[in-house]
Structures are given as C-alpha cells and as structure tokens.
Amino acid sequence: MEVWVGGFAEAVLERVRRARAAVAEAREAEDAYAVAVAEGELDDALRIARGLGVEPGVASEGEDGGAA
C-alpha cells in the first residue's frame, strides 16, 4: 500500500509541476484566458497535494492561485 501512496503522491507532484509550467507559458504568451485556466488547474493540484500532506514545493511569485 505504501508504494501505491508514494506513486500517487508523485503523480500529484507531477500535476503541480505541469500546472506551474502551463501558468508560466500562458503568462509568457500574454494569454489571459490560458492564464486563468492554468491557474485554476494549479489551484486544484495544490489543494489535492496539501490535502494529502504532500509538500508541493515552493511557489514562485504570483503562483499559488494568486493573480500576478
């Protein structure tokens, strides 16, 4: 069971990494809609990670669901 939990935790962390990358890419493209969608995904991923007690890492400025 512990291996499964570890694998799930890693999947959640990967979701956070991908969402952070999507936020950065959308901001780079100055696409307000894509930023909003990506930030929503990041919010969800961070909420799930924290709910599981998984440390998602340090958020960059403007991350963690806040508007930049």
mmCIF file of N, CA and C in Angstrom:
data_model
loop_
_atom_site.group_PDB
_atom_site.id
_atom_site.type_symbol
_atom_site.label_atom_id
_atom_site.label_comp_id
_atom_site.label_asym_id
_atom_site.label_seq_id
_atom_site.Cartn_x
_atom_site.Cartn_y
_atom_site.Cartn_z
ATOM 1 N N MET A 1 0.827 -1.200 0.000
ATOM 2 C CA MET A 1 0.000 0.000 0.000
ATOM 3 C C MET A 1 0.864 1.253 0.000
ATOM 4 N N GLU A 2 1.958 1.250 0.710
ATOM 5 C CA GLU A 2 2.826 2.419 0.786
ATOM 6 C C GLU A 2 3.395 2.782 -0.588
ATOM 7 N N VAL A 3 3.728 1.796 -1.402
ATOM 8 C CA VAL A 3 4.252 2.060 -2.737
ATOM 9 C C VAL A 3 3.196 2.773 -3.572
ATOM 10 N N TRP A 4 1.956 2.338 -3.486
ATOM 11 C CA TRP A 4 0.875 2.974 -4.221
ATOM 12 C C TRP A 4 0.708 4.427 -3.793
ATOM 13 N N VAL A 5 0.722 4.662 -2.488
ATOM 14 C CA VAL A 5 0.588 6.025 -1.985
ATOM 15 C C VAL A 5 1.737 6.882 -2.489
ATOM 16 N N GLY A 6 2.967 6.346 -2.459
ATOM 17 C CA GLY A 6 4.123 7.084 -2.964
ATOM 18 C C GLY A 6 3.975 7.407 -4.439
ATOM 19 N N GLY A 7 3.475 6.446 -5.203
ATOM 20 C CA GLY A 7 3.247 6.664 -6.625
ATOM 21 C C GLY A 7 2.175 7.710 -6.867
ATOM 22 N N PHE A 8 1.140 7.683 -6.052
ATOM 23 C CA PHE A 8 0.076 8.677 -6.180
ATOM 24 C C PHE A 8 0.604 10.061 -5.818
ATOM 25 N N ALA A 9 1.388 10.124 -4.758
ATOM 26 C CA ALA A 9 1.976 11.408 -4.352
ATOM 27 C C ALA A 9 2.851 11.965 -5.467
ATOM 28 N N GLU A 10 3.637 11.106 -6.095
ATOM 29 C CA GLU A 10 4.487 11.560 -7.201
ATOM 30 C C GLU A 10 3.639 12.046 -8.376
ATOM 31 N N ALA A 11 2.517 11.383 -8.639
ATOM 32 C CA ALA A 11 1.627 11.812 -9.714
ATOM 33 C C ALA A 11 1.031 13.183 -9.408
ATOM 34 N N VAL A 12 0.689 13.413 -8.145
ATOM 35 C CA VAL A 12 0.150 14.715 -7.751
ATOM 36 C C VAL A 12 1.220 15.791 -7.923
ATOM 37 N N LEU A 13 2.443 15.489 -7.512
ATOM 38 C CA LEU A 13 3.533 16.455 -7.664
ATOM 39 C C LEU A 13 3.808 16.751 -9.140
ATOM 40 N N GLU A 14 3.692 15.742 -9.986
ATOM 41 C CA GLU A 14 3.876 15.946 -11.424
ATOM 42 C C GLU A 14 2.765 16.851 -11.969
ATOM 43 N N ARG A 15 1.558 16.659 -11.467
ATOM 44 C CA ARG A 15 0.444 17.527 -11.883
ATOM 45 C C ARG A 15 0.729 18.976 -11.491
ATOM 46 N N VAL A 16 1.281 19.183 -10.301
ATOM 47 C CA VAL A 16 1.646 20.530 -9.861
ATOM 48 C C VAL A 16 2.718 21.108 -10.779
ATOM 49 N N ARG A 17 3.748 20.318 -11.089
ATOM 50 C CA ARG A 17 4.825 20.789 -11.973
ATOM 51 C C ARG A 17 4.279 21.197 -13.343
ATOM 52 N N ARG A 18 3.412 20.362 -13.901
ATOM 53 C CA ARG A 18 2.838 20.663 -15.220
ATOM 54 C C ARG A 18 1.964 21.907 -15.180
ATOM 55 N N ALA A 19 1.196 22.045 -14.115
ATOM 56 C CA ALA A 19 0.336 23.222 -13.992
ATOM 57 C C ALA A 19 1.164 24.493 -13.859
ATOM 58 N N ARG A 20 2.237 24.421 -13.080
ATOM 59 C CA ARG A 20 3.120 25.589 -12.945
ATOM 60 C C ARG A 20 3.733 25.955 -14.283
ATOM 61 N N ALA A 21 4.134 24.964 -15.053
ATOM 62 C CA ALA A 21 4.706 25.223 -16.380
ATOM 63 C C ALA A 21 3.663 25.844 -17.300
ATOM 64 N N ALA A 22 2.421 25.370 -17.220
ATOM 65 C CA ALA A 22 1.352 25.921 -18.058
ATOM 66 C C ALA A 22 1.063 27.372 -17.694
ATOM 67 N N VAL A 23 1.104 27.694 -16.399
ATOM 68 C CA VAL A 23 0.903 29.081 -15.970
ATOM 69 C C VAL A 23 2.014 29.958 -16.551
ATOM 70 N N ALA A 24 3.242 29.511 -16.421
ATOM 71 C CA ALA A 24 4.375 30.294 -16.925
ATOM 72 C C ALA A 24 4.283 30.488 -18.439
ATOM 73 N N GLU A 25 3.920 29.435 -19.151
ATOM 74 C CA GLU A 25 3.811 29.519 -20.613
ATOM 75 C C GLU A 25 2.690 30.482 -21.024
ATOM 76 N N ALA A 26 1.561 30.406 -20.325
ATOM 77 C CA ALA A 26 0.437 31.281 -20.652
ATOM 78 C C ALA A 26 0.786 32.738 -20.362
ATOM 79 N N ARG A 27 1.495 32.969 -19.267
ATOM 80 C CA ARG A 27 1.913 34.341 -18.957
ATOM 81 C C ARG A 27 2.893 34.858 -20.007
ATOM 82 N N GLU A 28 3.810 33.996 -20.420
ATOM 83 C CA GLU A 28 4.788 34.367 -21.455
ATOM 84 C C GLU A 28 4.071 34.764 -22.744
ATOM 85 N N ALA A 29 2.996 34.032 -23.069
ATOM 86 C CA ALA A 29 2.230 34.311 -24.279
ATOM 87 C C ALA A 29 1.245 35.461 -24.084
ATOM 88 N N GLU A 30 1.144 35.979 -22.860
ATOM 89 C CA GLU A 30 0.221 37.063 -22.526
ATOM 90 C C GLU A 30 -1.209 36.716 -22.928
ATOM 91 N N ASP A 31 -1.588 35.452 -22.635
ATOM 92 C CA ASP A 31 -2.918 34.940 -22.955
ATOM 93 C C ASP A 31 -3.720 34.865 -21.657
ATOM 94 N N ALA A 32 -4.553 35.874 -21.426
ATOM 95 C CA ALA A 32 -5.285 35.992 -20.161
ATOM 96 C C ALA A 32 -6.187 34.783 -19.908
ATOM 97 N N TYR A 33 -6.846 34.289 -20.940
ATOM 98 C CA TYR A 33 -7.720 33.127 -20.756
ATOM 99 C C TYR A 33 -6.906 31.897 -20.365
ATOM 100 N N ALA A 34 -5.810 31.652 -21.067
ATOM 101 C CA ALA A 34 -4.969 30.494 -20.759
ATOM 102 C C ALA A 34 -4.373 30.614 -19.355
ATOM 103 N N VAL A 35 -4.041 31.821 -18.933
ATOM 104 C CA VAL A 35 -3.533 32.033 -17.572
ATOM 105 C C VAL A 35 -4.602 31.632 -16.565
ATOM 106 N N ALA A 36 -5.831 32.081 -16.785
ATOM 107 C CA ALA A 36 -6.924 31.763 -15.859
ATOM 108 C C ALA A 36 -7.158 30.260 -15.772
ATOM 109 N N VAL A 37 -7.155 29.587 -16.902
ATOM 110 C CA VAL A 37 -7.359 28.143 -16.922
ATOM 111 C C VAL A 37 -6.209 27.437 -16.213
ATOM 112 N N ALA A 38 -4.982 27.831 -16.522
ATOM 113 C CA ALA A 38 -3.805 27.203 -15.924
ATOM 114 C C ALA A 38 -3.751 27.450 -14.416
ATOM 115 N N GLU A 39 -4.109 28.655 -13.983
ATOM 116 C CA GLU A 39 -4.131 28.945 -12.553
ATOM 117 C C GLU A 39 -5.192 28.121 -11.838
ATOM 118 N N GLY A 40 -6.324 27.885 -12.489
ATOM 119 C CA GLY A 40 -7.358 27.021 -11.912
ATOM 120 C C GLY A 40 -6.842 25.603 -11.726
ATOM 121 N N GLU A 41 -6.134 25.097 -12.727
ATOM 122 C CA GLU A 41 -5.539 23.763 -12.637
ATOM 123 C C GLU A 41 -4.500 23.718 -11.522
ATOM 124 N N LEU A 42 -3.687 24.764 -11.420
ATOM 125 C CA LEU A 42 -2.676 24.821 -10.368
ATOM 126 C C LEU A 42 -3.337 24.853 -8.993
ATOM 127 N N ASP A 43 -4.387 25.643 -8.839
ATOM 128 C CA ASP A 43 -5.120 25.680 -7.563
ATOM 129 C C ASP A 43 -5.598 24.283 -7.172
ATOM 130 N N ASP A 44 -6.194 23.577 -8.134
ATOM 131 C CA ASP A 44 -6.695 22.230 -7.856
ATOM 132 C C ASP A 44 -5.564 21.284 -7.468
ATOM 133 N N ALA A 45 -4.487 21.328 -8.223
ATOM 134 C CA ALA A 45 -3.358 20.433 -7.952
ATOM 135 C C ALA A 45 -2.747 20.711 -6.581
ATOM 136 N N LEU A 46 -2.584 21.985 -6.242
ATOM 137 C CA LEU A 46 -2.029 22.332 -4.929
ATOM 138 C C LEU A 46 -2.968 21.923 -3.799
ATOM 139 N N ARG A 47 -4.265 22.094 -3.989
ATOM 140 C CA ARG A 47 -5.247 21.708 -2.975
ATOM 141 C C ARG A 47 -5.186 20.208 -2.721
ATOM 142 N N ILE A 48 -5.118 19.434 -3.784
ATOM 143 C CA ILE A 48 -5.038 17.982 -3.642
ATOM 144 C C ILE A 48 -3.745 17.582 -2.936
ATOM 145 N N ALA A 49 -2.637 18.166 -3.365
ATOM 146 C CA ALA A 49 -1.344 17.838 -2.749
ATOM 147 C C ALA A 49 -1.366 18.141 -1.254
ATOM 148 N N ARG A 50 -1.813 19.309 -0.904
ATOM 149 C CA ARG A 50 -1.838 19.694 0.512
ATOM 150 C C ARG A 50 -2.812 18.842 1.301
ATOM 151 N N GLY A 51 -3.922 18.473 0.689
ATOM 152 C CA GLY A 51 -4.896 17.612 1.347
ATOM 153 C C GLY A 51 -4.330 16.243 1.666
ATOM 154 N N LEU A 52 -3.374 15.813 0.866
ATOM 155 C CA LEU A 52 -2.717 14.518 1.084
ATOM 156 C C LEU A 52 -1.499 14.642 1.988
ATOM 157 N N GLY A 53 -1.174 15.875 2.372
ATOM 158 C CA GLY A 53 0.013 16.083 3.194
ATOM 159 C C GLY A 53 1.293 16.032 2.389
ATOM 160 N N VAL A 54 1.186 16.232 1.072
ATOM 161 C CA VAL A 54 2.346 16.217 0.182
ATOM 162 C C VAL A 54 2.830 17.652 0.024
ATOM 163 N N GLU A 55 4.122 17.869 0.231
ATOM 164 C CA GLU A 55 4.709 19.207 0.070
ATOM 165 C C GLU A 55 4.931 19.469 -1.412
ATOM 166 N N PRO A 56 4.174 20.421 -1.996
ATOM 167 C CA PRO A 56 4.298 20.670 -3.425
ATOM 168 C C PRO A 56 5.497 21.512 -3.811
ATOM 169 N N GLY A 57 6.294 21.943 -2.867
ATOM 170 C CA GLY A 57 7.467 22.762 -3.189
ATOM 171 C C GLY A 57 7.133 24.230 -3.057
ATOM 172 N N VAL A 58 8.130 25.024 -3.238
ATOM 173 C CA VAL A 58 7.999 26.464 -3.079
ATOM 174 C C VAL A 58 7.385 27.052 -4.341
ATOM 175 N N ALA A 59 6.359 27.844 -4.157
ATOM 176 C CA ALA A 59 5.706 28.502 -5.294
ATOM 177 C C ALA A 59 6.482 29.759 -5.661
ATOM 178 N N SER A 60 6.532 30.047 -6.942
ATOM 179 C CA SER A 60 7.146 31.275 -7.417
ATOM 180 C C SER A 60 6.208 32.442 -7.164
ATOM 181 N N GLU A 61 6.731 33.647 -7.270
ATOM 182 C CA GLU A 61 5.912 34.841 -7.102
ATOM 183 C C GLU A 61 4.739 34.807 -8.082
ATOM 184 N N GLY A 62 3.536 35.073 -7.571
ATOM 185 C CA GLY A 62 2.364 35.083 -8.414
ATOM 186 C C GLY A 62 1.712 33.728 -8.569
ATOM 187 N N GLU A 63 2.339 32.684 -8.040
ATOM 188 C CA GLU A 63 1.770 31.350 -8.098
ATOM 189 C C GLU A 63 0.912 31.128 -6.878
ATOM 190 N N ASP A 64 0.383 29.936 -6.766
ATOM 191 C CA ASP A 64 -0.408 29.520 -5.624
ATOM 192 C C ASP A 64 -1.792 30.146 -5.680
ATOM 193 N N GLY A 65 -2.288 30.350 -6.905
ATOM 194 C CA GLY A 65 -3.635 30.791 -7.087
ATOM 195 C C GLY A 65 -3.847 32.290 -7.075
ATOM 196 N N GLY A 66 -2.808 33.049 -6.746
ATOM 197 C CA GLY A 66 -2.959 34.497 -6.722
ATOM 198 C C GLY A 66 -2.776 35.084 -8.097
ATOM 199 N N ALA A 67 -3.415 36.181 -8.338
ATOM 200 C CA ALA A 67 -3.248 36.849 -9.628
ATOM 201 C C ALA A 67 -1.909 37.553 -9.656
ATOM 202 N N ALA A 68 -1.290 37.552 -10.795
ATOM 203 C CA ALA A 68 0.008 38.214 -10.923
ATOM 204 C C ALA A 68 -0.132 39.529 -11.628
#
